[in-house]
Short mmCIF file of C-alpha atoms and ligand atoms in Angstrom, two decimals:
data_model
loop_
_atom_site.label_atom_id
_atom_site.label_comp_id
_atom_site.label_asym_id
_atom_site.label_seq_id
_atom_site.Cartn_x
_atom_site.Cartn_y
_atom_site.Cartn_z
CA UNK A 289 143.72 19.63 332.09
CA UNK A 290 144.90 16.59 330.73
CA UNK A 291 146.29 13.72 332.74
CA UNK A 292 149.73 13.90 333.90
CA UNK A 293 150.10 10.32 332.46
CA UNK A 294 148.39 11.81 328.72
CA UNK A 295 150.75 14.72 328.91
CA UNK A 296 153.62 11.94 329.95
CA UNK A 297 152.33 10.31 326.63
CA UNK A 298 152.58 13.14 324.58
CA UNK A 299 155.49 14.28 325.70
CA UNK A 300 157.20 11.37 324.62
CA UNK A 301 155.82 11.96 321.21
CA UNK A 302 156.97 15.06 321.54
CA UNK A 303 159.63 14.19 318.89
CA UNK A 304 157.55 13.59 316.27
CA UNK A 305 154.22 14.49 315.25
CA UNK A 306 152.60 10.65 315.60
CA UNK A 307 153.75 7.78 318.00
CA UNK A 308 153.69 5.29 315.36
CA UNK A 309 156.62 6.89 313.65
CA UNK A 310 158.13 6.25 316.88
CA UNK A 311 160.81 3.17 316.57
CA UNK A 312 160.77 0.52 319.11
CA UNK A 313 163.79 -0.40 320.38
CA UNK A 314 165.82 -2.87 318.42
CA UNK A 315 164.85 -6.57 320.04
CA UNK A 316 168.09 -8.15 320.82
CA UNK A 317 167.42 -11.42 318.16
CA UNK A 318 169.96 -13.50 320.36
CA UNK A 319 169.36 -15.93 323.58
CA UNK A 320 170.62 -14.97 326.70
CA UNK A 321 173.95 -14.87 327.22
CA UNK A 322 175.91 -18.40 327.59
CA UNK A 323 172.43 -20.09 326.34
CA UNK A 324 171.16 -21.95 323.17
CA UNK A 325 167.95 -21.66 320.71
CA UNK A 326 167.52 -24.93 319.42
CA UNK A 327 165.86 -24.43 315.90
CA UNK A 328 164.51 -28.10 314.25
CA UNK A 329 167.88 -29.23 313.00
CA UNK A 330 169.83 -28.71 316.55
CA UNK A 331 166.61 -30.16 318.52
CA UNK A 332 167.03 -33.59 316.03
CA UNK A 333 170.33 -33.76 316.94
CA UNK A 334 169.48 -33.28 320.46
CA UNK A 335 166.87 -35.79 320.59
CA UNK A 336 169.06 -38.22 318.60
CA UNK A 337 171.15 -37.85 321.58
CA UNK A 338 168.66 -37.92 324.13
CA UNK A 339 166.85 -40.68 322.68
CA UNK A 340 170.06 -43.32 322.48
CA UNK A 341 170.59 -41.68 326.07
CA UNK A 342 166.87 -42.76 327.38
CA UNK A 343 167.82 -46.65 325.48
CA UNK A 344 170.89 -47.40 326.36
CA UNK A 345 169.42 -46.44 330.29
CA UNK A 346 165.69 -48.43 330.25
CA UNK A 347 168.21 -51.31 328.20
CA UNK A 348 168.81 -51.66 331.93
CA UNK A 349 166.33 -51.14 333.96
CA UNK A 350 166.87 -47.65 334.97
CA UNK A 351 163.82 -45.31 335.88
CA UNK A 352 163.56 -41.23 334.56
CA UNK A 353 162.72 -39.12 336.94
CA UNK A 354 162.91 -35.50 336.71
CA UNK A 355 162.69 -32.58 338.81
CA UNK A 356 162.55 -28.40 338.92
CA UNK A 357 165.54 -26.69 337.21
CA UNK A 358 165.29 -24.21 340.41
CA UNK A 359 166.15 -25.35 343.44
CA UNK A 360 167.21 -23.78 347.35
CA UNK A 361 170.53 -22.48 347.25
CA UNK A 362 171.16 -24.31 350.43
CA UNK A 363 171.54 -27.84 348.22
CA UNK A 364 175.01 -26.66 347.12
CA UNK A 365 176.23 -24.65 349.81
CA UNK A 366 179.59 -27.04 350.10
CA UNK A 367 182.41 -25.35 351.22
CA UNK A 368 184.62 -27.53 349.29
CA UNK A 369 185.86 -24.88 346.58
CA UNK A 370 184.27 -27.05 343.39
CA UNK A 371 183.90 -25.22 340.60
CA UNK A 372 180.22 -26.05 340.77
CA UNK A 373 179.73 -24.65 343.58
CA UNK A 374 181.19 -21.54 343.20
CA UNK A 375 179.50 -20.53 339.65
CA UNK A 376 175.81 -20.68 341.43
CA UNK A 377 173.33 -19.39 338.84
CA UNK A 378 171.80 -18.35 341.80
CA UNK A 379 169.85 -15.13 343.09
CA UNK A 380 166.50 -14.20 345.50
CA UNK A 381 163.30 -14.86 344.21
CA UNK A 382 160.42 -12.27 345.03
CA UNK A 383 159.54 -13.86 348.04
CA UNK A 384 163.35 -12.98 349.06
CA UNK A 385 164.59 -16.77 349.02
CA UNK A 386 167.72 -17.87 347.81
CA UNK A 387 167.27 -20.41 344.65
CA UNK A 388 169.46 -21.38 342.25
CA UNK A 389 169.29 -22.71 338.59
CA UNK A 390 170.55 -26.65 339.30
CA UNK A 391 174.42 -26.46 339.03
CA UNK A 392 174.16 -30.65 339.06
CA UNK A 393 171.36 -33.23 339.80
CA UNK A 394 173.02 -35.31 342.14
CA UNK A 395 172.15 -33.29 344.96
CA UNK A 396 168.02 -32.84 344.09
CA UNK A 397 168.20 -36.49 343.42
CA UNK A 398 169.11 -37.41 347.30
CA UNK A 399 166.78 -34.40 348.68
CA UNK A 400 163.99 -36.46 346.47
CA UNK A 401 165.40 -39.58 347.98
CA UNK A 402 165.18 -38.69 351.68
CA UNK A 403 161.84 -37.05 350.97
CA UNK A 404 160.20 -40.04 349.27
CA UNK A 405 162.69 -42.50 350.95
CA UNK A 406 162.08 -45.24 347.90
CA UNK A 407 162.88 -48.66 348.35
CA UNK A 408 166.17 -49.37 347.50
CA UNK A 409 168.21 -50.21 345.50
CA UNK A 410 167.22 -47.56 342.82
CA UNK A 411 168.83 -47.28 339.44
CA UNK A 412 167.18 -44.07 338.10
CA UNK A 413 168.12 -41.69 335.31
CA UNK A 414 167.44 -38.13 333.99
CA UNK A 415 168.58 -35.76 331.47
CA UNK A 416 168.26 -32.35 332.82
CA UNK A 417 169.48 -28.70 332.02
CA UNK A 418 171.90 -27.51 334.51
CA UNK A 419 173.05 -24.18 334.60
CA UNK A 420 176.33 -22.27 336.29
CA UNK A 421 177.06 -18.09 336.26
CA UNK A 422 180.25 -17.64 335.49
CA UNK A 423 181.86 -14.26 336.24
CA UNK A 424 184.49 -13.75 333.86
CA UNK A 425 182.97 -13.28 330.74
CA UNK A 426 185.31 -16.43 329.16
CA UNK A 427 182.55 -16.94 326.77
CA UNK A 428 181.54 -20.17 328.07
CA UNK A 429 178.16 -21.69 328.29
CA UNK A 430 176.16 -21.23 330.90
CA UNK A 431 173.58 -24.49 330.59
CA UNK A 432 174.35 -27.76 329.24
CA UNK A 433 171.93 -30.69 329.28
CA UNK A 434 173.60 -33.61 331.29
CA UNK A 435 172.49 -37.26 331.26
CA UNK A 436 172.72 -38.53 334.89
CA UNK A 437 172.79 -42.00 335.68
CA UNK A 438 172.62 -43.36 339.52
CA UNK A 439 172.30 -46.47 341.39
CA UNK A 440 171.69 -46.27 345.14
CA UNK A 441 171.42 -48.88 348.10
CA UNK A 442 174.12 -51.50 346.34
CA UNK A 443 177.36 -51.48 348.51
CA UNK A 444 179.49 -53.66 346.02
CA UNK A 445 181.26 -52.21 342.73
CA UNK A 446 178.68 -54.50 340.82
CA UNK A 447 176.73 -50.95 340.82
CA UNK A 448 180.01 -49.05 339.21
CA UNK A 449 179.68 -51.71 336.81
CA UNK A 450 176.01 -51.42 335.84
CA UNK A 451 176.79 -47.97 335.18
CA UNK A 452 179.71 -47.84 333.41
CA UNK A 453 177.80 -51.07 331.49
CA UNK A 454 175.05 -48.06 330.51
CA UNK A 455 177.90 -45.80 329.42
CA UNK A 456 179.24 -48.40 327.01
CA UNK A 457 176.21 -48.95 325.61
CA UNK A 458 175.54 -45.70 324.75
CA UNK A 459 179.04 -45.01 323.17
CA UNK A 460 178.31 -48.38 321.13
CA UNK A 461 174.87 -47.11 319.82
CA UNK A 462 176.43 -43.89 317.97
CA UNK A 463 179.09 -45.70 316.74
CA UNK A 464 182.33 -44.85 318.88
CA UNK A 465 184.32 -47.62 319.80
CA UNK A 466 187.06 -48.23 322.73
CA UNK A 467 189.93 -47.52 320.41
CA UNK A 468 188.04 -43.70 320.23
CA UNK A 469 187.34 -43.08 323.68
CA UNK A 470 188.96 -44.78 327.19
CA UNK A 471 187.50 -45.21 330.47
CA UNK A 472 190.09 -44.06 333.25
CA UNK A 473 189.12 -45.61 336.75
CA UNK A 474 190.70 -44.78 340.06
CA UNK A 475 189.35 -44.70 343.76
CA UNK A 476 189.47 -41.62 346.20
CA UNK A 477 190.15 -44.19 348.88
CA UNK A 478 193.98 -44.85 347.11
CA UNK A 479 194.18 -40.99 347.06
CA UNK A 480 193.00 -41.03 350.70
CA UNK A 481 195.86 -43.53 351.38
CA UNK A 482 198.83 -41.22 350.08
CA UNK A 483 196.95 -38.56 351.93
CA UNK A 484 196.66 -40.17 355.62
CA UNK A 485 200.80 -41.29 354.78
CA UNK A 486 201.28 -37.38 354.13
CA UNK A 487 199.77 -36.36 357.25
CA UNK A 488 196.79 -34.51 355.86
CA UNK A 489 193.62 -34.98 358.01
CA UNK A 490 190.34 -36.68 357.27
CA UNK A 491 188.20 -33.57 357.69
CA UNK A 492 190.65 -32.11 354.89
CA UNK A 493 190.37 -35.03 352.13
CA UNK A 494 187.62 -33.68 350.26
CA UNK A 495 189.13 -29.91 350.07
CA UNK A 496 192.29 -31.45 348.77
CA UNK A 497 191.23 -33.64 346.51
CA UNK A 498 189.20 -30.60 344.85
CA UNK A 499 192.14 -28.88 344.88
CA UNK A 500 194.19 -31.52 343.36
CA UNK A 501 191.71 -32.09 340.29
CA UNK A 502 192.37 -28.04 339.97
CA UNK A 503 196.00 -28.73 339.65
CA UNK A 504 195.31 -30.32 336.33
CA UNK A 505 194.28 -27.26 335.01
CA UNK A 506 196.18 -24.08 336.91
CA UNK A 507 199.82 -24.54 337.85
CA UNK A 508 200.54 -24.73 341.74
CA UNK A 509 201.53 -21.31 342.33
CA UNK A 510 197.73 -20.09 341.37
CA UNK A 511 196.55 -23.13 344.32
CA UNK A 512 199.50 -21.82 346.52
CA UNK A 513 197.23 -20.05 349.37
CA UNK A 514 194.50 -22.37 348.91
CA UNK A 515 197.06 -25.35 349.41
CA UNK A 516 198.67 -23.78 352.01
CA UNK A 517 195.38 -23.27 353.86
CA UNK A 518 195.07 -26.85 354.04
CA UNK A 519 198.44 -26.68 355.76
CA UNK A 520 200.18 -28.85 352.56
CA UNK A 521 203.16 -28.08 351.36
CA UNK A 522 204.43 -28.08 347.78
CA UNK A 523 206.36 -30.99 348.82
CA UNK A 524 203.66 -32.64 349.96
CA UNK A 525 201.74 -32.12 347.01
CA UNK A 526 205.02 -32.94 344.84
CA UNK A 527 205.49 -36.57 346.54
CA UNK A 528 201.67 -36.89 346.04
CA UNK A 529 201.49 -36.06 342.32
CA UNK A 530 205.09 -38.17 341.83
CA UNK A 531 202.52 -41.30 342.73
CA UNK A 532 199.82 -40.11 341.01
CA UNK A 533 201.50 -40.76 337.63
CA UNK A 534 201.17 -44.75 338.44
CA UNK A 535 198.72 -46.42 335.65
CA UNK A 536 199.15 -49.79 336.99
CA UNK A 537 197.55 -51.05 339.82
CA UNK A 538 200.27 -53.13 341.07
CA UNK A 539 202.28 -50.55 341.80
CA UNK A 540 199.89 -48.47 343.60
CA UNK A 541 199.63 -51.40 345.98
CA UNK A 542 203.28 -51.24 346.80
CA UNK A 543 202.83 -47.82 347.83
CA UNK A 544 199.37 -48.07 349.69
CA UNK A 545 199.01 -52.06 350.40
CA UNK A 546 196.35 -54.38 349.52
CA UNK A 547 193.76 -52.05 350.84
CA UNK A 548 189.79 -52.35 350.35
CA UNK A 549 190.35 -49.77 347.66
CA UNK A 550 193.17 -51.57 345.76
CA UNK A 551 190.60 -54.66 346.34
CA UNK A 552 187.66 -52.69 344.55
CA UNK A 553 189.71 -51.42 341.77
CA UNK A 554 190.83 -55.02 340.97
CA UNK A 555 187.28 -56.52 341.46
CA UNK A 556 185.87 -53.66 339.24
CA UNK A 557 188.89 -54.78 336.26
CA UNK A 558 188.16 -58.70 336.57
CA UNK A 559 184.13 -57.90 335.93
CA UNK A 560 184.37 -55.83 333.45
CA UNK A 561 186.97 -58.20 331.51
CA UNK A 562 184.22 -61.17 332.33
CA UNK A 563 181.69 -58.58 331.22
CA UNK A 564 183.40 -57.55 328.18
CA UNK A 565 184.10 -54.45 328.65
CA UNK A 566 187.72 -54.29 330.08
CA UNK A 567 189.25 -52.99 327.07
CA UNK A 568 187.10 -49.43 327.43
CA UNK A 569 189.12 -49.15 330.60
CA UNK A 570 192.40 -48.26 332.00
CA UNK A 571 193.32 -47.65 335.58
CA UNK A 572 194.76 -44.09 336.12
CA UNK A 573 195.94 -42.43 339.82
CA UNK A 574 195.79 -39.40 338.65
CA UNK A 575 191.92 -39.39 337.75
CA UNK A 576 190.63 -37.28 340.87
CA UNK A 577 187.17 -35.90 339.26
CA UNK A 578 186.12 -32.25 340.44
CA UNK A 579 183.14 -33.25 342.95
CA UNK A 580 183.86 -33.03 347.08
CA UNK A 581 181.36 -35.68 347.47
CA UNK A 582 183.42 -39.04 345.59
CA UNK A 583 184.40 -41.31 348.38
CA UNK A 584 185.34 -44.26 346.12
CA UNK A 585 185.92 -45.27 342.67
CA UNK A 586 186.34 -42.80 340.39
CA UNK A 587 185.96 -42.89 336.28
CA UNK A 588 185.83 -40.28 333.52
CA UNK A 589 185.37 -41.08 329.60
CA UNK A 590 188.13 -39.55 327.38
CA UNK A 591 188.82 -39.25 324.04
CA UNK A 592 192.32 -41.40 323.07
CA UNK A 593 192.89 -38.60 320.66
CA UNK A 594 193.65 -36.15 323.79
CA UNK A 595 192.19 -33.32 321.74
CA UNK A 596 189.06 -32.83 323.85
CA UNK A 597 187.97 -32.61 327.42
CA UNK A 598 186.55 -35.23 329.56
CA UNK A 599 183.14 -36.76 327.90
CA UNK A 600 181.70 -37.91 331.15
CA UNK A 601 182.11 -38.75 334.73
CA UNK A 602 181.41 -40.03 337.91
CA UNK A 603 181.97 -42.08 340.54
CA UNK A 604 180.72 -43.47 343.99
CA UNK A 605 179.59 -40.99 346.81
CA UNK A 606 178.17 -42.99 349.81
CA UNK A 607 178.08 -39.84 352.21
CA UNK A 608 176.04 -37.87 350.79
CA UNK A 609 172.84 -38.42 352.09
CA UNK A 610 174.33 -38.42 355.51
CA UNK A 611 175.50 -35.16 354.91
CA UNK A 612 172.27 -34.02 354.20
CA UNK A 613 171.34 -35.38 357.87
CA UNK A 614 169.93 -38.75 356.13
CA UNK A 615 170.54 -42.44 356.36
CA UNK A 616 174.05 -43.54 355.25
CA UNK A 617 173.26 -44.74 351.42
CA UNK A 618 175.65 -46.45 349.12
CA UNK A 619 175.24 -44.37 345.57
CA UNK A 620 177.64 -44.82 342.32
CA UNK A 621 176.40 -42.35 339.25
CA UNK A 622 177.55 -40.51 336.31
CA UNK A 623 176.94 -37.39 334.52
CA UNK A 624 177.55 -36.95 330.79
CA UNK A 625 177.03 -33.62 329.01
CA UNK A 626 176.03 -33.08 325.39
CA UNK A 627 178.66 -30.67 324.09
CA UNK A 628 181.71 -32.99 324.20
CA UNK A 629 180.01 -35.86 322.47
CA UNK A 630 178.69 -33.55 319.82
CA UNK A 631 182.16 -32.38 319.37
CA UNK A 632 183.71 -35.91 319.31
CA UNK A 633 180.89 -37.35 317.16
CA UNK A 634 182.28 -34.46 314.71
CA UNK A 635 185.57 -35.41 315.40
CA UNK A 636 184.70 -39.13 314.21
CA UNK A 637 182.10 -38.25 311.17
CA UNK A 638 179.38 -40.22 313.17
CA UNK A 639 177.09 -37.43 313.00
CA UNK A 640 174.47 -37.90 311.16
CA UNK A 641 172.62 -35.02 309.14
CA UNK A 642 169.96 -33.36 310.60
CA UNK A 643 169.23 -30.40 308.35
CA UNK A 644 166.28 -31.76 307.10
CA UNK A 645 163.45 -33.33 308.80
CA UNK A 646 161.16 -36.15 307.51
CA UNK A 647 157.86 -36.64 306.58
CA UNK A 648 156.68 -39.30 304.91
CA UNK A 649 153.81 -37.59 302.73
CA UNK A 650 153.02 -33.71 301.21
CA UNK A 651 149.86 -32.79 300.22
CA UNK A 652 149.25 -30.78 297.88
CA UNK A 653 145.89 -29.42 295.87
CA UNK A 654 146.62 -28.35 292.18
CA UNK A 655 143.24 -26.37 291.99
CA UNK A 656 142.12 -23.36 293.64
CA UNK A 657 139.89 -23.93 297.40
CA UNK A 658 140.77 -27.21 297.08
CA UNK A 659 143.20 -27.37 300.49
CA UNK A 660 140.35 -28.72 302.35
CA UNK A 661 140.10 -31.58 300.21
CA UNK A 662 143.94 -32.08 300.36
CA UNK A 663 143.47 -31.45 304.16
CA UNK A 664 140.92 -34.58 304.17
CA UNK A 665 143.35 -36.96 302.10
CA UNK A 666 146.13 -36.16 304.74
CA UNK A 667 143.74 -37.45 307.57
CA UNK A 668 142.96 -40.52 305.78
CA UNK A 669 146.61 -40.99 305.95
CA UNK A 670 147.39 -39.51 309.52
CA UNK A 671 144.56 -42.27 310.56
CA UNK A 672 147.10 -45.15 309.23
CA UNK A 673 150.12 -43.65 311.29
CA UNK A 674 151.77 -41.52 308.41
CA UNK A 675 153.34 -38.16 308.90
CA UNK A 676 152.21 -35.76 306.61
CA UNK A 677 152.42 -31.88 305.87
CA UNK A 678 149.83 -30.02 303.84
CA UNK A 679 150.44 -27.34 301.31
CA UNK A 680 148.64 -24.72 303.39
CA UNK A 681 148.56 -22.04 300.33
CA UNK A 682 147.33 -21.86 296.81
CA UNK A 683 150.54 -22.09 295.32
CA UNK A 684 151.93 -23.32 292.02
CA UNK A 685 153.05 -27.18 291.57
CA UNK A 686 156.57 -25.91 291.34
CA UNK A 687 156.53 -24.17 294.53
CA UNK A 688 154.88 -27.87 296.31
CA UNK A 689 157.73 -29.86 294.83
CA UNK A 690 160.45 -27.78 295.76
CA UNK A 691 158.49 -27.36 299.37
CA UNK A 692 158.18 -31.25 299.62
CA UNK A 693 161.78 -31.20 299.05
CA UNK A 694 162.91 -28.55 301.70
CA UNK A 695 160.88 -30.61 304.52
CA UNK A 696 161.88 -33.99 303.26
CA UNK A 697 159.17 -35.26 302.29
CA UNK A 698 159.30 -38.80 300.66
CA UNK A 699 156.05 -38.41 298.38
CA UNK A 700 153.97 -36.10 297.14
CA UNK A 701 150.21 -36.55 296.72
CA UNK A 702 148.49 -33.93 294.05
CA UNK A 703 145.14 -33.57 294.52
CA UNK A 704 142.71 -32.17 292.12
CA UNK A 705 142.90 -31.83 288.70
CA UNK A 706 141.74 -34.93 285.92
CA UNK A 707 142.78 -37.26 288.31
CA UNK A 708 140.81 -35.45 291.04
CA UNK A 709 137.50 -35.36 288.42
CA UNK A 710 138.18 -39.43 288.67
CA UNK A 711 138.20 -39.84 292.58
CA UNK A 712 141.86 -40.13 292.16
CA UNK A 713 145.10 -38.66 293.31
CA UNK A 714 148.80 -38.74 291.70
CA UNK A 715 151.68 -39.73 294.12
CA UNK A 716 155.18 -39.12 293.23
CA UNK A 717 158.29 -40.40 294.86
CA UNK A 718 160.53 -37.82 295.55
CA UNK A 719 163.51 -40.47 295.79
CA UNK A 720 162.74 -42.22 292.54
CA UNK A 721 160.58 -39.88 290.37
CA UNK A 722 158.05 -42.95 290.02
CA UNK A 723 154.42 -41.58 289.63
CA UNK A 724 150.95 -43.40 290.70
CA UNK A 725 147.88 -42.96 290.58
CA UNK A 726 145.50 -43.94 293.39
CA UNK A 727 141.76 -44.23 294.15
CA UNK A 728 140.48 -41.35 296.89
CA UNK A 729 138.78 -43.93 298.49
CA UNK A 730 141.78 -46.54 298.95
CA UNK A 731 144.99 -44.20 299.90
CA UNK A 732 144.48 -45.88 303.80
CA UNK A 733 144.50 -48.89 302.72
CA UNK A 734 147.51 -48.49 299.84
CA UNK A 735 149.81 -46.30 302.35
CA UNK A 736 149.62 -49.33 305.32
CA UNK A 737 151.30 -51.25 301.86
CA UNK A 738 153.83 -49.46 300.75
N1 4JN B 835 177.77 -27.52 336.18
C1 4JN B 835 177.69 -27.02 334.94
C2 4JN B 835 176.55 -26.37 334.52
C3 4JN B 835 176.50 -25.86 333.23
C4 4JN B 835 177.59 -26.04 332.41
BR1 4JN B 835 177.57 -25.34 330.65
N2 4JN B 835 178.67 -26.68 332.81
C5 4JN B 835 178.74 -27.18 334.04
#
């Protein structure tokens, strides 16, 4: 009898007389849902961004650091109602833990702190892939590399100022200017003020504030049970949102006083104007960000156009190592995504074009079994620091120039043929059409002198 896994097997086949006319089942050609492929043209443009990232951040001083994209649930377990709290890519691993795909890097970035306790200050900076599930099937991503940006252990706003400083310089090295994109500033300790003069309790600041950066984007009614959980009242929130509106400074004072808040704001303003930078920002009450964990100042980058949403944010967040049972630690950071810049870049023609790659040099042998010989004329090149491809195939010279082309090749190098008989090779210049000829024997030496 044959085995009941051999039957199984035949059985299957039973539809046709041989399993290899059997078709597999079509491969689904796409990513997973709410993810990206990034083919050679979108991974230039990402490391075009990643790269003026990684500069504008070692310009001053900052460390990278990185860390696992999966981390313990338990890291974001807030029960503040943020957004990024409640879209957890999160599930049980095989050893039944809960983990999550990093919503953020904030929060790994103090659990690596308290574990390694460095000495402070730290200014330290990463670009990871974070990741959020949402539900409803808006059609959203689901991962988005974000450039983080921290300082920890400096008490004063000089550290909001060293990192908006980086921020700046970034927006400066691809070409977007203050009269494209604005800086709004506020502190969570004037929104604390109106909230202590409302009545609404410490323990409930963070909640609300969440809730109030929601009420940018859903109309009260849809924040009407969570508002009212926090015992506030639509008036409440109407008196609040009536002082929220106030873009100058001054007049927040009137309403709050010459608190240490007001005092930071103003400090922040009269460094950045000796910095500079002033004219990137504008104060702005209304600018709550979407994070529980902000217990000061408070920026986000925006486009002056008003046709996209915020670039980047951050702020200062001096509890939350303590609320990870740590030491209390003064931190100030940022996080900036790479889909709104991409789109604002766009927006502004400051893109530049990465369809094609570079090299600087293309092989290619014009007589048959001669690709080792190309093969040994690219090393003699590759040993003087030059990128170069080699036509892998016998293929006609047509074909190699229209190849050299495609990959962007700035030169073409034919070897073989009478020039070949000579202990010579022909270079052309893709860019010019000029031809050369050069000896085998000195292409090192003439490539370090072009
Ligand atoms: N937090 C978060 C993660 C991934 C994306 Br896309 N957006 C926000």
């Amino acid at each position: 009898r044959k085995s009941s896994s051999v039957q199984k097997l035949n059985s299957s086949n039973s539809s046709n007389s041989s399993p290899s006319k059997k078709k597999p089942p079509s491969l689904n050609l796409q990513p997973p849902k709410g993810t990206r492929d990034f083919p050679p043209p979108l991974l230039r443009l990402r490391t075009y961004l990643f790269t003026l990232f990684r500069s504008a951040s070692l310009s001053h001083g900052f460390s990278e650091y990185d860390s696992p994209v999966l981390e313990s649930e338990e890291l974001y377990t807030r029960k503040a109602g943020e957004e990024v709290t409640e879209q957890l890519y999160c599930f049980s691993d095989k050893g039944d833990r809960r983990v999550t795909l990093r919503p953020e890097m904030t929060p790994s970035l103090a659990r690596i702190i308290m574990g390694t306790k460095p000495a402070l200050p730290i200014k330290w900076f990463s670009i990871p892939q974070c990741w959020r599930y949402e539900r409803m099937t808006r059609g959203r991503r689901r991962e988005h590399y974000q450039w983080n940006v921290d300082v920890w252990g400096v008490q004063g706003v000089e550290a909001e100022v060293e990192v908006i400083s980086v921020m700046v310089r970034f927006f400066t090295s691809v070409g977007i200017t203050q009269s494209d994109v604005g800086i709004k500033v506020n502190s969570r300790g004037i929104i604390g003020a109106l909230l202590e003069g409302l009545g609404i309790p410490e323990d409930k600041f963070a909640e609300t504030c969440v809730l109030i950066d929601k009420l940018e984007k859903v109309p009260v009614e849809a924040l009407k049970a969570d508002l009212e959980e926090l015992g506030i009242t639509e008036e409440q929130i109407t008196s609040l949102t009536d002082v929220l509106v106030h873009k100058d400074i001054e007049k927040i004072s009137e309403v709050v006083g010459d608190c240490p808040a007001v005092q930071d704001v103003r400090k922040l303003f009269s460094m950045c104007t000796e910095l500079g930078i002033v004219d990137w920002l504008e104060f702005d009450a209304s600018v709550i960000r979407g994070l529980s964990y902000y217990t000061g100042i408070v920026f986000e980058a925006f486009d002056r156009s008003g046709t996209l949403r915020a670039i980047a944010g951050g702020g200062r967040y001096d509890k939350l190592l303590e609320s990870f049972g740590g030491d209390p630690t003064p931190a100030v950071g940022f996080g900036f995504g790479d889909a709104v810049i991409v789109e604002l870049l766009k927006d502004k023609n400051l893109l530049p074009d990465f369809e094609k790659g570079e090299v600087e040099f293309c092989v290619y042998s014009m007589d048959e079994g001669g690709t080792a010989k190309a093969m040994k004329v690219a090393n003699e090149l590759r040993e003087k620091g030059c990128s170069v491809d080699v036509v892998l195939e016998e293929k006609k010279m047509k074909w190699a120039f229209k190849h050299a082309d495609r990959i962007g090749a700035k030169r073409v190098v034919i070897v073989g043929g009478d020039e070949g008989s000579r202990g010579e090779v022909r270079v052309k210049n893709m860019e010019s059409g000029e031809q050369e000829t050069v000896k085998v024997a000195e292409i090192g030496e003439w490539a370090e002198n072009i």
